[in-house]
Coordinates of C-alpha atoms and ligand atoms in Angstrom, one line a residue:
M205 CA 0.0 0.0 -0.1
R206 CA 2.8 2.2 0.8
V207 CA 3.7 2.4 -3.1
A208 CA 0.2 3.7 -3.9
Q209 CA 0.3 6.2 -1.3
L210 CA 3.7 7.4 -2.3
S211 CA 2.9 8.2 -5.9
H212 CA 0.0 10.7 -4.7
C213 CA 2.3 12.8 -2.5
F214 CA 5.7 13.0 -4.1
L215 CA 7.2 16.1 -5.7
I216 CA 7.1 16.0 -9.5
P217 CA 9.8 18.5 -10.4
E218 CA 12.1 17.3 -7.6
F219 CA 11.6 13.6 -8.4
W220 CA 11.9 13.9 -12.3
G221 CA 14.3 16.8 -12.0
D222 CA 16.8 14.5 -10.1
I223 CA 16.4 12.1 -12.7
A224 CA 17.1 14.3 -15.5
K225 CA 20.6 15.1 -13.9
D226 CA 21.7 11.6 -15.4
F227 CA 21.3 13.0 -18.9
Y228 CA 22.9 15.1 -21.3
W229 CA 21.4 18.5 -22.1
K230 CA 22.7 20.9 -24.5
S231 CA 20.6 23.6 -22.9
K232 CA 19.0 23.4 -19.7
H233 CA 14.9 24.0 -19.2
T234 CA 13.6 27.6 -18.4
G235 CA 10.0 27.0 -17.6
Q236 CA 8.0 24.8 -15.3
F237 CA 9.1 20.8 -15.5
L238 CA 5.4 20.0 -16.4
D239 CA 3.0 22.7 -17.7
Y240 CA -0.4 21.2 -18.8
N241 CA -3.9 21.9 -19.2
F242 CA -6.2 18.9 -19.1
D243 CA -9.6 20.3 -19.0
V244 CA -11.0 21.0 -22.5
K245 CA -13.3 23.7 -20.6
K246 CA -10.4 25.9 -19.9
G247 CA -9.1 25.9 -23.2
E248 CA -6.9 23.7 -25.5
I249 CA -5.5 20.5 -24.2
Y250 CA -1.6 20.9 -23.8
I251 CA 1.2 19.2 -22.1
K252 CA 4.9 20.4 -21.9
C253 CA 7.8 18.7 -20.3
M254 CA 11.2 20.8 -19.5
E255 CA 10.2 23.3 -22.2
G256 CA 13.3 25.4 -23.5
A257 CA 15.8 22.0 -22.9
T258 CA 17.7 20.9 -25.8
T259 CA 18.9 17.1 -26.4
N260 CA 19.0 14.4 -28.4
I261 CA 17.9 11.0 -27.4
C262 CA 20.6 9.4 -29.8
Y263 CA 22.9 11.0 -28.0
N264 CA 21.8 10.2 -24.8
V265 CA 21.2 6.3 -25.3
L266 CA 24.4 5.8 -27.6
D267 CA 27.2 8.6 -27.4
R268 CA 26.8 9.1 -23.5
N269 CA 27.1 5.2 -22.8
V270 CA 29.9 4.8 -24.8
H271 CA 31.7 8.0 -23.8
E272 CA 30.8 9.1 -20.5
R273 CA 29.9 5.4 -18.9
K274 CA 32.5 3.7 -20.8
L275 CA 30.0 0.8 -21.9
G276 CA 31.3 0.9 -25.5
D277 CA 32.1 -2.7 -25.4
K278 CA 29.1 -4.1 -23.6
V279 CA 26.8 -5.9 -25.7
A280 CA 23.4 -3.8 -26.8
F281 CA 21.8 -6.7 -28.5
Y282 CA 22.0 -10.4 -29.0
W283 CA 20.2 -10.9 -32.0
E284 CA 18.6 -14.2 -32.5
G285 CA 17.0 -15.1 -35.8
N286 CA 14.2 -17.6 -37.1
E287 CA 16.7 -20.3 -37.0
P288 CA 18.1 -21.1 -34.1
G289 CA 21.9 -21.3 -35.5
D290 CA 21.5 -17.6 -36.9
V291 CA 22.9 -15.2 -34.6
M292 CA 24.8 -12.1 -34.2
K293 CA 25.6 -9.5 -31.5
V294 CA 26.4 -5.9 -31.4
T295 CA 28.2 -3.2 -28.7
Y296 CA 27.3 -0.1 -28.1
R297 CA 30.2 1.5 -29.9
E298 CA 29.2 -0.7 -33.1
L299 CA 25.6 0.6 -32.7
L300 CA 26.7 3.9 -32.5
Q301 CA 28.8 3.4 -35.7
Q302 CA 26.2 2.1 -37.8
V303 CA 23.6 4.5 -36.3
C304 CA 25.9 7.4 -37.4
Q305 CA 26.5 6.0 -41.0
F306 CA 22.9 5.4 -41.3
A307 CA 22.0 9.2 -40.4
N308 CA 24.8 10.5 -42.9
V309 CA 22.9 8.2 -45.7
L310 CA 19.4 9.5 -44.6
K311 CA 21.1 13.2 -44.6
S312 CA 22.6 12.3 -48.2
Q313 CA 19.0 11.5 -49.5
G314 CA 17.6 14.6 -48.2
V315 CA 16.2 14.1 -44.8
K316 CA 16.2 16.4 -42.5
K317 CA 15.2 17.7 -38.9
G318 CA 11.4 17.3 -38.8
D319 CA 11.1 14.8 -42.0
R320 CA 8.8 11.9 -41.5
V321 CA 10.5 8.6 -42.3
S322 CA 8.5 5.4 -42.5
I323 CA 10.1 2.3 -41.4
Y324 CA 8.8 -1.1 -42.7
M325 CA 11.4 -3.5 -41.3
P326 CA 11.6 -7.0 -39.4
M327 CA 12.8 -7.8 -36.1
V328 CA 16.6 -7.0 -37.0
V329 CA 19.3 -4.9 -35.5
E330 CA 19.0 -2.5 -38.9
L331 CA 15.6 -1.6 -37.5
V332 CA 17.0 -0.1 -34.4
V333 CA 19.7 1.7 -36.4
A334 CA 17.4 3.1 -38.5
M335 CA 15.1 4.6 -35.7
L336 CA 18.1 5.8 -34.0
A337 CA 19.4 7.3 -37.3
C338 CA 16.3 9.2 -37.7
V339 CA 16.5 10.6 -34.2
R340 CA 20.1 11.6 -34.6
I341 CA 19.3 14.0 -37.3
G342 CA 15.9 15.2 -35.7
A343 CA 13.7 13.4 -38.3
V344 CA 10.5 11.8 -37.0
H345 CA 10.4 8.0 -37.6
S346 CA 6.8 6.4 -37.8
I347 CA 7.2 2.4 -37.7
V348 CA 4.8 0.0 -39.6
V349 CA 4.5 -2.9 -38.1
S350 CA 5.9 -5.8 -40.0
N351 CA 5.4 -9.4 -40.0
G352 CA 9.0 -10.1 -40.5
F353 CA 11.0 -12.2 -43.1
Y354 CA 10.9 -15.2 -41.8
R355 CA 8.4 -16.3 -39.4
G356 CA 8.5 -19.9 -38.2
D357 CA 8.9 -22.1 -41.6
K358 CA 7.2 -19.2 -43.6
L359 CA 8.8 -16.7 -45.6
I360 CA 7.2 -13.2 -46.0
N361 CA 7.9 -11.1 -48.6
L362 CA 7.7 -7.3 -46.8
K363 CA 8.8 -6.2 -50.6
V364 CA 6.1 -7.0 -52.3
I365 CA 3.8 -5.5 -49.6
A366 CA 5.6 -2.5 -49.6
D367 CA 5.7 -2.1 -53.3
D368 CA 2.0 -2.3 -53.3
A369 CA 1.9 0.4 -50.6
L370 CA 4.4 2.5 -52.5
Q371 CA 2.3 2.8 -55.6
K372 CA -0.5 4.6 -53.5
F373 CA 2.3 7.2 -52.0
I374 CA 4.5 7.4 -55.1
L375 CA 2.8 11.0 -55.8
C376 CA 2.9 12.1 -52.4
G377 CA 6.5 12.3 -52.0
V378 CA 8.1 9.1 -51.5
F379 CA 11.8 9.6 -52.9
T380 CA 13.8 6.6 -51.9
C381 CA 13.6 3.1 -50.4
V382 CA 16.4 1.3 -48.8
W383 CA 16.5 -2.3 -48.7
F384 CA 18.9 -4.3 -46.0
R385 CA 18.4 -8.0 -47.4
Q386 CA 18.1 -9.6 -51.3
V387 CA 15.0 -8.6 -52.5
P388 CA 13.4 -8.0 -56.5
W389 CA 14.7 -4.6 -57.3
N390 CA 13.5 -1.5 -59.0
P391 CA 16.4 0.6 -59.6
E392 CA 14.3 4.0 -59.8
V393 CA 13.3 3.8 -56.1
D394 CA 15.1 1.0 -54.4
Q395 CA 18.9 1.3 -53.1
C396 CA 20.8 -1.2 -51.1
W397 CA 21.3 -0.8 -47.1
R398 CA 24.8 -2.3 -47.2
S399 CA 26.4 -0.4 -50.1
L400 CA 25.1 3.1 -48.9
L401 CA 26.3 2.3 -45.3
S402 CA 29.6 1.0 -46.6
G403 CA 30.5 4.2 -48.3
A404 CA 29.1 6.6 -45.4
S405 CA 31.2 8.4 -42.7
D406 CA 30.9 6.9 -38.9
E407 CA 30.8 10.0 -37.4
C408 CA 27.7 12.2 -37.3
E409 CA 27.0 15.4 -34.9
P410 CA 23.6 15.1 -33.5
E411 CA 21.0 17.7 -34.1
W412 CA 19.9 19.2 -31.1
C413 CA 16.2 19.2 -30.5
D414 CA 13.7 20.8 -28.2
S415 CA 12.3 19.1 -25.3
E416 CA 8.7 19.2 -27.2
D417 CA 9.7 18.4 -30.7
P418 CA 8.3 15.4 -32.3
L419 CA 10.0 12.1 -31.6
F420 CA 8.0 9.7 -33.1
I421 CA 4.5 9.2 -34.6
L422 CA 2.9 5.3 -34.0
Y423 CA -0.3 4.5 -35.5
T424 CA -2.9 2.9 -33.2
S425 CA -6.6 1.7 -34.1
G426 CA -9.1 4.5 -33.5
S427 CA -12.8 3.7 -32.3
T428 CA -14.2 5.5 -35.3
G429 CA -12.4 3.0 -37.7
K430 CA -9.4 5.5 -39.0
P431 CA -5.9 5.0 -37.3
K432 CA -4.7 7.7 -35.1
G433 CA -1.1 8.9 -35.2
V434 CA 0.0 8.9 -31.8
L435 CA 2.8 11.6 -31.2
H436 CA 5.3 11.7 -28.7
T437 CA 7.9 13.9 -28.1
V438 CA 11.7 14.1 -27.2
S439 CA 12.2 14.6 -23.6
G440 CA 9.5 13.5 -21.3
Y441 CA 9.2 10.4 -23.3
M442 CA 13.0 9.8 -22.6
L443 CA 12.9 10.4 -18.9
Y444 CA 9.7 8.5 -18.4
V445 CA 10.6 5.1 -20.5
A446 CA 14.2 5.4 -19.1
T447 CA 12.7 5.4 -15.3
T448 CA 9.8 3.1 -15.8
F449 CA 12.3 0.2 -17.5
K450 CA 14.8 0.8 -14.5
L451 CA 12.5 0.5 -11.5
V452 CA 9.7 -1.9 -13.3
F453 CA 12.3 -4.5 -13.9
D454 CA 14.7 -3.4 -11.2
Y455 CA 17.2 -3.2 -13.6
Q456 CA 20.6 -4.1 -12.9
P457 CA 24.0 -3.5 -15.0
D458 CA 24.6 -7.0 -15.3
D459 CA 21.2 -8.0 -16.3
V460 CA 20.1 -9.8 -19.9
Y461 CA 17.1 -8.6 -20.7
W462 CA 14.3 -9.8 -23.1
C463 CA 11.2 -8.4 -24.5
T464 CA 9.3 -10.5 -26.8
A465 CA 7.4 -7.4 -28.6
D466 CA 7.5 -6.4 -31.8
I467 CA 9.7 -3.2 -32.3
G468 CA 6.9 -1.8 -34.7
W469 CA 4.6 -1.8 -31.6
I470 CA 4.6 0.5 -28.8
T471 CA 6.1 -1.9 -26.1
G472 CA 8.8 -2.6 -28.7
H473 CA 9.7 1.4 -29.0
S474 CA 9.5 1.9 -25.3
Y475 CA 11.1 -1.5 -24.0
I476 CA 13.1 -2.9 -26.7
T477 CA 14.8 0.4 -28.0
Y478 CA 14.6 3.4 -26.0
G479 CA 14.1 2.3 -22.2
P480 CA 17.2 -0.3 -22.3
L481 CA 19.3 1.5 -24.0
A482 CA 19.2 4.7 -22.0
N483 CA 20.1 2.4 -19.3
G484 CA 22.9 1.0 -21.3
A485 CA 21.1 -2.6 -20.7
T486 CA 21.9 -5.7 -22.7
S487 CA 18.8 -6.9 -24.4
V488 CA 17.8 -10.0 -26.8
L489 CA 16.3 -9.0 -30.1
F490 CA 14.4 -12.1 -31.6
E491 CA 13.2 -12.2 -35.0
G492 CA 11.5 -15.9 -34.8
L493 CA 8.1 -17.4 -33.2
P494 CA 7.7 -18.9 -29.8
T495 CA 6.7 -22.1 -31.4
Y496 CA 9.5 -22.5 -33.9
P497 CA 11.4 -25.0 -34.6
D498 CA 9.4 -26.3 -31.3
V499 CA 7.3 -24.9 -28.2
S500 CA 10.8 -24.7 -25.8
R501 CA 12.2 -22.1 -28.2
M502 CA 11.8 -19.3 -25.8
W503 CA 13.3 -21.5 -22.7
E504 CA 16.3 -22.2 -25.0
I505 CA 16.9 -18.6 -25.6
V506 CA 16.5 -18.0 -21.8
D507 CA 19.0 -20.4 -21.0
K508 CA 21.5 -19.6 -24.1
Y509 CA 21.7 -16.0 -22.9
Q510 CA 21.2 -16.5 -19.2
V511 CA 18.1 -14.0 -19.5
T512 CA 17.5 -12.5 -16.1
K513 CA 14.3 -10.1 -16.9
F514 CA 11.8 -11.6 -19.5
Y515 CA 8.7 -9.5 -20.7
T516 CA 5.7 -10.9 -22.8
A517 CA 2.2 -10.9 -23.6
P518 CA -0.7 -12.9 -22.0
T519 CA -1.4 -14.3 -25.3
A520 CA 1.8 -15.9 -25.7
I521 CA 1.6 -17.4 -22.1
R522 CA -1.6 -19.2 -22.9
L523 CA -0.3 -20.2 -26.1
L524 CA 2.6 -21.9 -24.4
M525 CA 0.5 -23.0 -21.6
K526 CA -1.5 -25.6 -23.7
Y527 CA 2.0 -27.7 -24.4
G528 CA 2.2 -28.2 -20.5
S529 CA 5.1 -27.7 -18.4
E530 CA 7.2 -30.2 -19.9
P531 CA 8.7 -28.1 -22.8
V532 CA 9.6 -25.4 -20.3
Q533 CA 11.4 -27.8 -17.6
K534 CA 13.5 -29.1 -20.6
Y535 CA 15.3 -26.0 -19.8
N536 CA 16.5 -24.8 -16.2
R537 CA 15.8 -20.9 -16.3
E538 CA 17.7 -20.5 -13.3
S539 CA 18.7 -17.1 -14.5
L540 CA 15.2 -15.6 -14.6
K541 CA 14.7 -13.1 -11.8
V542 CA 11.7 -10.9 -12.9
L543 CA 8.8 -11.8 -15.3
G544 CA 6.7 -9.1 -17.0
T545 CA 3.5 -9.2 -19.0
V546 CA 1.7 -6.5 -21.0
G547 CA -1.0 -5.8 -23.5
E548 CA -4.3 -7.1 -22.1
P549 CA -5.9 -8.6 -18.6
I550 CA -4.0 -11.6 -17.7
N551 CA -6.3 -14.3 -16.6
P552 CA -5.3 -15.7 -13.2
E553 CA -4.7 -19.1 -14.7
A554 CA -2.3 -18.2 -17.0
W555 CA -0.7 -15.7 -14.2
Q556 CA -0.5 -18.6 -12.0
W557 CA 1.2 -20.9 -14.9
Y558 CA 3.7 -18.0 -15.7
Y559 CA 4.4 -17.8 -12.0
S560 CA 5.0 -21.3 -10.8
V561 CA 5.9 -23.1 -14.0
V562 CA 8.1 -20.6 -15.8
G563 CA 9.5 -18.6 -12.6
E564 CA 9.1 -21.5 -10.3
K565 CA 7.7 -19.1 -7.8
R566 CA 11.0 -17.0 -7.2
C567 CA 10.2 -14.4 -9.8
P568 CA 7.7 -11.3 -9.0
V569 CA 5.2 -11.1 -12.1
V570 CA 5.1 -7.3 -13.1
D571 CA 1.5 -7.1 -14.7
T572 CA 2.3 -4.1 -16.7
F573 CA -0.8 -1.8 -17.8
W574 CA -0.3 1.0 -20.0
Q575 CA -0.9 2.1 -23.8
T576 CA 0.4 3.5 -27.0
E577 CA -0.9 6.8 -25.6
T578 CA 0.9 6.5 -22.2
G579 CA 4.4 6.0 -23.7
G580 CA 5.2 3.9 -21.0
H581 CA 3.9 1.8 -18.0
V582 CA 1.1 3.7 -15.8
L583 CA -0.1 1.1 -13.3
T584 CA 2.2 -1.8 -12.4
P585 CA 3.8 -3.3 -9.6
L586 CA 7.5 -2.6 -8.4
P587 CA 9.1 -6.3 -8.3
A588 CA 9.5 -7.5 -4.6
A589 CA 8.1 -4.3 -3.4
T590 CA 4.4 -4.6 -4.4
P591 CA 2.5 -7.4 -3.1
M592 CA 1.0 -9.4 -6.0
K593 CA -2.5 -10.0 -6.8
P594 CA -2.7 -12.5 -10.0
G595 CA -4.8 -10.5 -12.8
S596 CA -4.0 -6.9 -11.1
A597 CA -1.9 -4.2 -12.4
T598 CA -1.6 -3.3 -8.9
F599 CA -0.9 0.5 -8.2
P600 CA 0.1 3.8 -10.5
F601 CA 3.7 4.5 -11.2
F602 CA 5.3 7.5 -9.6
G603 CA 3.2 10.7 -10.3
V604 CA 0.6 9.2 -11.9
V605 CA -3.0 9.8 -10.5
P606 CA -5.7 7.6 -11.5
A607 CA -9.2 8.0 -10.8
I608 CA -12.5 5.7 -11.4
L609 CA -15.4 7.5 -12.4
N610 CA -19.1 6.7 -12.8
E611 CA -21.1 7.3 -15.8
S612 CA -22.1 10.7 -14.9
G613 CA -18.4 11.5 -14.2
E614 CA -18.2 11.3 -10.4
E615 CA -15.0 10.0 -9.1
L616 CA -15.6 7.0 -7.0
E617 CA -14.0 6.3 -3.7
G618 CA -13.2 3.0 -2.3
P619 CA -13.8 -0.3 -3.8
C620 CA -15.8 0.6 -7.1
E621 CA -16.1 0.0 -10.9
G622 CA -16.0 2.5 -13.7
Y623 CA -13.7 4.3 -16.1
L624 CA -10.5 4.6 -15.5
V625 CA -9.3 8.2 -16.0
F626 CA -6.1 9.9 -15.2
K627 CA -6.1 13.2 -13.2
Q628 CA -2.7 15.0 -14.3
P629 CA -0.1 14.0 -17.1
W630 CA 3.2 12.3 -16.5
P631 CA 6.2 13.3 -18.8
G632 CA 5.6 10.1 -21.4
V633 CA 1.9 11.0 -22.1
M634 CA 1.1 11.6 -25.9
R635 CA 1.1 15.3 -26.9
T636 CA -1.5 14.8 -29.7
V637 CA -2.8 13.2 -32.8
Y638 CA -0.6 13.9 -35.7
G639 CA -2.3 16.4 -37.9
N640 CA -5.4 16.6 -35.7
H641 CA -5.4 17.9 -32.4
Q642 CA -9.3 18.3 -32.4
R643 CA -9.3 14.3 -32.4
F644 CA -7.0 14.0 -29.7
E645 CA -9.0 16.5 -27.5
T646 CA -12.1 14.5 -28.8
T647 CA -11.1 11.1 -28.2
Y648 CA -9.3 11.4 -24.6
F649 CA -10.6 14.8 -23.0
K650 CA -14.0 15.4 -24.0
K651 CA -16.2 12.6 -22.2
F652 CA -15.4 13.7 -18.8
P653 CA -13.8 17.2 -19.0
G654 CA -10.5 17.5 -16.3
Y655 CA -9.3 14.0 -17.0
Y656 CA -7.4 12.1 -19.7
V657 CA -10.0 8.8 -20.4
S658 CA -8.2 6.0 -21.0
G659 CA -10.8 4.0 -22.7
D660 CA -10.6 1.3 -20.3
G661 CA -13.0 0.0 -17.4
C662 CA -11.3 -0.6 -14.2
R663 CA -12.1 -1.8 -10.6
R664 CA -10.4 -0.8 -7.5
D665 CA -10.5 -3.5 -4.5
K666 CA -10.7 -2.9 -0.8
D667 CA -7.1 -3.0 -0.7
G668 CA -6.8 -0.2 -3.3
Y669 CA -5.7 -2.6 -5.9
Y670 CA -6.7 -1.6 -9.6
W671 CA -8.1 -4.2 -11.9
I672 CA -8.3 -3.5 -15.7
T673 CA -11.7 -4.9 -16.9
G674 CA -11.4 -4.4 -20.7
R675 CA -12.2 -1.8 -22.9
M676 CA -15.1 0.3 -22.5
D677 CA -15.6 1.5 -26.2
D678 CA -15.8 -0.4 -29.5
M679 CA -12.5 -1.9 -29.2
L680 CA -11.3 -5.4 -29.3
N681 CA -8.0 -6.9 -27.8
V682 CA -6.7 -9.6 -29.9
S683 CA -3.5 -11.1 -28.7
G684 CA -2.7 -8.1 -27.2
H685 CA -3.4 -5.7 -30.4
L686 CA -6.1 -3.4 -30.2
L687 CA -8.3 -3.3 -33.1
S688 CA -11.6 -1.2 -33.7
T689 CA -14.7 -3.0 -34.7
A690 CA -15.3 -0.1 -37.1
E691 CA -12.2 -0.9 -38.9
V692 CA -13.3 -4.1 -39.5
E693 CA -16.7 -3.3 -40.2
S694 CA -15.3 -1.0 -42.9
A695 CA -13.0 -3.6 -44.2
L696 CA -16.1 -5.9 -44.8
G697 CA -18.4 -3.4 -46.2
E698 CA -16.0 -2.7 -48.7
H699 CA -16.8 -6.1 -50.4
A700 CA -19.6 -5.7 -53.0
A701 CA -21.5 -8.7 -51.1
V702 CA -21.6 -7.1 -47.8
A703 CA -24.7 -4.8 -47.5
E704 CA -24.0 -4.2 -43.5
A705 CA -21.5 -5.5 -41.0
A706 CA -21.5 -5.7 -37.4
V707 CA -18.1 -7.1 -35.5
V708 CA -18.1 -7.9 -31.9
S709 CA -15.8 -10.0 -30.0
R710 CA -16.0 -13.4 -28.5
L711 CA -13.4 -15.0 -25.9
H712 CA -10.7 -16.9 -27.0
P713 CA -8.5 -19.2 -25.0
V714 CA -5.2 -18.1 -26.4
K715 CA -5.8 -14.9 -28.1
G716 CA -8.1 -13.3 -25.3
E717 CA -10.6 -12.1 -27.7
S718 CA -11.3 -13.1 -31.4
L719 CA -13.0 -11.4 -34.1
Y720 CA -17.0 -12.5 -34.5
C721 CA -18.6 -10.8 -37.5
F722 CA -22.2 -10.6 -38.5
V723 CA -22.9 -9.6 -42.2
T724 CA -26.1 -9.0 -44.2
L725 CA -25.7 -9.5 -47.6
T726 CA -26.7 -7.7 -50.4
D727 CA -30.1 -8.7 -52.1
G728 CA -29.6 -12.0 -54.3
V729 CA -26.3 -13.1 -52.9
G730 CA -26.0 -16.5 -51.0
F731 CA -23.7 -17.1 -48.0
N732 CA -21.4 -20.1 -48.8
R733 CA -17.7 -21.0 -47.9
T734 CA -16.1 -19.3 -50.9
L735 CA -17.5 -16.0 -49.9
E736 CA -16.5 -16.6 -46.3
A737 CA -12.8 -17.2 -47.3
E738 CA -13.2 -14.0 -49.3
L739 CA -14.4 -11.9 -46.7
K740 CA -11.7 -13.2 -44.2
K741 CA -8.9 -12.5 -47.1
Q742 CA -10.4 -9.2 -47.6
V743 CA -10.1 -8.1 -44.0
R744 CA -6.6 -9.6 -43.9
E745 CA -5.5 -7.5 -46.7
K746 CA -6.9 -4.5 -45.6
I747 CA -5.9 -4.3 -41.9
G748 CA -3.2 -7.2 -41.2
A749 CA -2.9 -10.8 -40.3
I750 CA -4.3 -9.9 -36.7
A751 CA -7.5 -8.7 -37.6
T752 CA -8.4 -12.0 -39.7
P753 CA -12.1 -12.9 -38.5
D754 CA -12.5 -16.1 -36.7
F755 CA -16.2 -16.4 -37.5
I756 CA -18.3 -15.0 -40.1
Q757 CA -22.1 -15.4 -39.5
N758 CA -24.7 -14.5 -42.3
A759 CA -27.4 -12.0 -40.6
P760 CA -30.2 -11.5 -42.9
S761 CA -31.0 -8.6 -40.5
L762 CA -29.3 -7.1 -37.5
P763 CA -30.6 -6.2 -34.1
K764 CA -31.2 -2.4 -34.1
T765 CA -32.7 0.2 -31.8
R766 CA -35.7 2.5 -33.1
S767 CA -33.3 5.1 -34.1
G768 CA -31.4 2.8 -36.2
K769 CA -28.3 2.0 -34.4
I770 CA -26.7 -1.8 -34.1
M771 CA -26.9 -3.3 -30.6
R772 CA -23.6 -4.8 -30.7
R773 CA -24.2 -5.6 -26.9
V774 CA -26.7 -8.2 -28.1
L775 CA -24.7 -9.4 -30.6
R776 CA -21.9 -10.1 -28.6
K777 CA -24.0 -12.3 -26.2
I778 CA -25.1 -14.1 -29.3
A779 CA -21.9 -14.6 -30.6
R780 CA -20.8 -15.9 -27.2
N781 CA -24.1 -18.0 -26.9
E782 CA -25.4 -16.1 -23.5
Q783 CA -29.1 -16.4 -23.3
D784 CA -29.5 -13.3 -20.9
L785 CA -29.7 -10.5 -23.4
G786 CA -30.4 -8.0 -20.8
D787 CA -32.8 -5.0 -21.5
L788 CA -34.4 -5.3 -25.0
S789 CA -36.8 -2.6 -24.7
T790 CA -35.0 -0.2 -27.2
L791 CA -35.1 -3.4 -29.8
A792 CA -37.2 -2.4 -32.8
D793 CA -37.6 -6.1 -34.1
S794 CA -37.1 -9.0 -31.5
S795 CA -37.9 -11.4 -34.3
V796 CA -34.2 -11.2 -35.5
I797 CA -32.7 -12.6 -32.4
E798 CA -34.0 -16.1 -32.5
Q799 CA -32.5 -16.2 -36.2
L800 CA -29.5 -15.3 -35.2
F801 CA -28.9 -17.8 -32.3
L802 CA -29.9 -20.5 -34.8
N803 CA -27.6 -19.5 -37.5
R804 CA -24.4 -19.2 -34.9
C805 CA -21.0 -20.2 -35.6
C806 CA -19.8 -22.8 -33.2
G807 CA -16.6 -24.0 -32.6
A808 CA -13.6 -22.8 -30.5
Ligands
PRX1077 O1 -7.0 -2.2 -23.0 C1 -5.9 -1.9 -22.5 C2 -4.7 -3.3 -22.9 O2 -4.2 -2.9 -24.0 C3 -4.9 -1.6 -24.5 C4 -3.6 -0.7 -25.1 O3 -3.1 -1.1 -26.4 P1 -1.7 -0.6 -27.3 O4 -2.2 1.1 -27.2 O5 -1.9 -1.4 -28.4 O6 -0.6 -0.9 -26.1 C5 -0.4 -2.2 -25.7 C6 0.8 -2.3 -25.2 C7 1.1 -1.2 -24.0 C8 -5.2 -1.1 -23.1 O7 -6.0 0.2 -23.4 N1 -3.7 -3.6 -21.9 C9 -2.6 -3.1 -22.2 N2 -1.6 -3.7 -20.8 C10 -2.7 -4.2 -20.2 C11 -3.8 -4.2 -20.6 N3 -4.9 -4.5 -20.4 C12 -5.0 -5.2 -19.0 N4 -3.9 -5.4 -18.2 C13 -2.5 -4.7 -19.0 N5 -1.4 -5.1 -18.5

């Protein structure tokens, strides 16, 4: 409980000011440490941290480690490829050299401070190099999640996917594409990573950036269907991810840390690239799958590199749990000290398996709740300091002040359940939706003026522990990835055979939630297996493999209110075969329900 109380009373400028002393600042900040308005009624929403200071994150995570902390020979990443024998390592000094070289390549291609650079690469060291090279010259990276080149025994051709995307963008100012693995070539736009790098100098002065200059944009699903470009800025994000990494994983200099996320997701940005490198940590960077060549792969890697801190998602834990404890126990895992989880609520059964089988009850489990928007952990235990409760993200991190509101926006006291909101910013919170500040205000600050609205439901128990109950909006969480129902519905709606679509989630033993789609077909079109497969393919191609629907049900009509709104709440119950449908008084035509129950898709 002390941890919870502490975070309410500590002094923000003193706490963060002390931490900032460990970093390099070209010039010091002049104004307040954290200046903000969180209340739409008082004017525009803004958050500013350390205004007036200038710095460069790349300098802080590489040059400072190599030159001041003398960590040049320390391994920054052990890279483990898809095939077990495919390995390499890179030290801090080597990483700095490569980053400077690629920064010079970017400059030679005309990239300058403030330009946006899209990166579409698999889980390789060159991805980190590309990110940090952008940061070094003050360019803003936007990483598009890729599935990797090799995943298990499948070869995924990123080049074809990227060429297809580029066809659409070529008219809007994409000049150059740099490729680092053998791919079919288009000499007009494609250039080779290695030959560009080999001619480039390995010295590059960093571009000094203002604290509130943009650092990166990361697109995440929006509940209206159109993805939002979440924008993070330089200084606050740097301090926040460095500190949460250090305290939440109880970072020690001889640690070997492994986060299994993809760098293209926020977890990879904050806790593979920026947080660990800011601390001078050694990490494992893994390109493959947890099940290839067999389901022991994770634990083999843990033993091979003597991993001490391990961070993964509940969906991976549930996947491996299916195979029992034998594949885990083939390896001894004695090096492990802290186990982390992120991305979705972890069910107590998976938590217990992780704690007892993987960690042999020796390792605290840190269930970290956060979002692309929060930049870093906001509700989380601190290992060994916070008594754990399986399935609870426990308490707020220092300086984070959550509240739980009811539907009328009143703050609830004591044990309660409602909307999870935050009353004040922390340095790492997002600053805007790229190119659409109004959308930022509407999405996060309008429903309950004076608060940042997370979109998640939450329960607080009698001991003050926070328990995330899931999304309160039309968002789904499939294998730790947020998807909006509207996004999937519009992908389905683009098919000529579909007149209307409604998408809900159905619980899934491994993925947490899966997509269950109801489609009303255009007149005269019949529902069959071929159409079903076509619709699945359409969604996969428009949004990505993660969004592939598990179920598509033919729905001659959908349950709607008298004002014509689809009642997704009712559809969710049908998808889950729950007979108690709650209040149906606003339902326009109750006869549709029986039909939908009869046509339900069965199976897992
Ligand atoms: O619903 C919450 C869930 O994931 C959402 C954020 O998704 P995204 O922006 O993609 O970032 C994922 C990685 C940080 C949240 O709104 N979520 C994330 N972590 C947890 C969680 N739900 C419960 N417990 C968690 N530990």
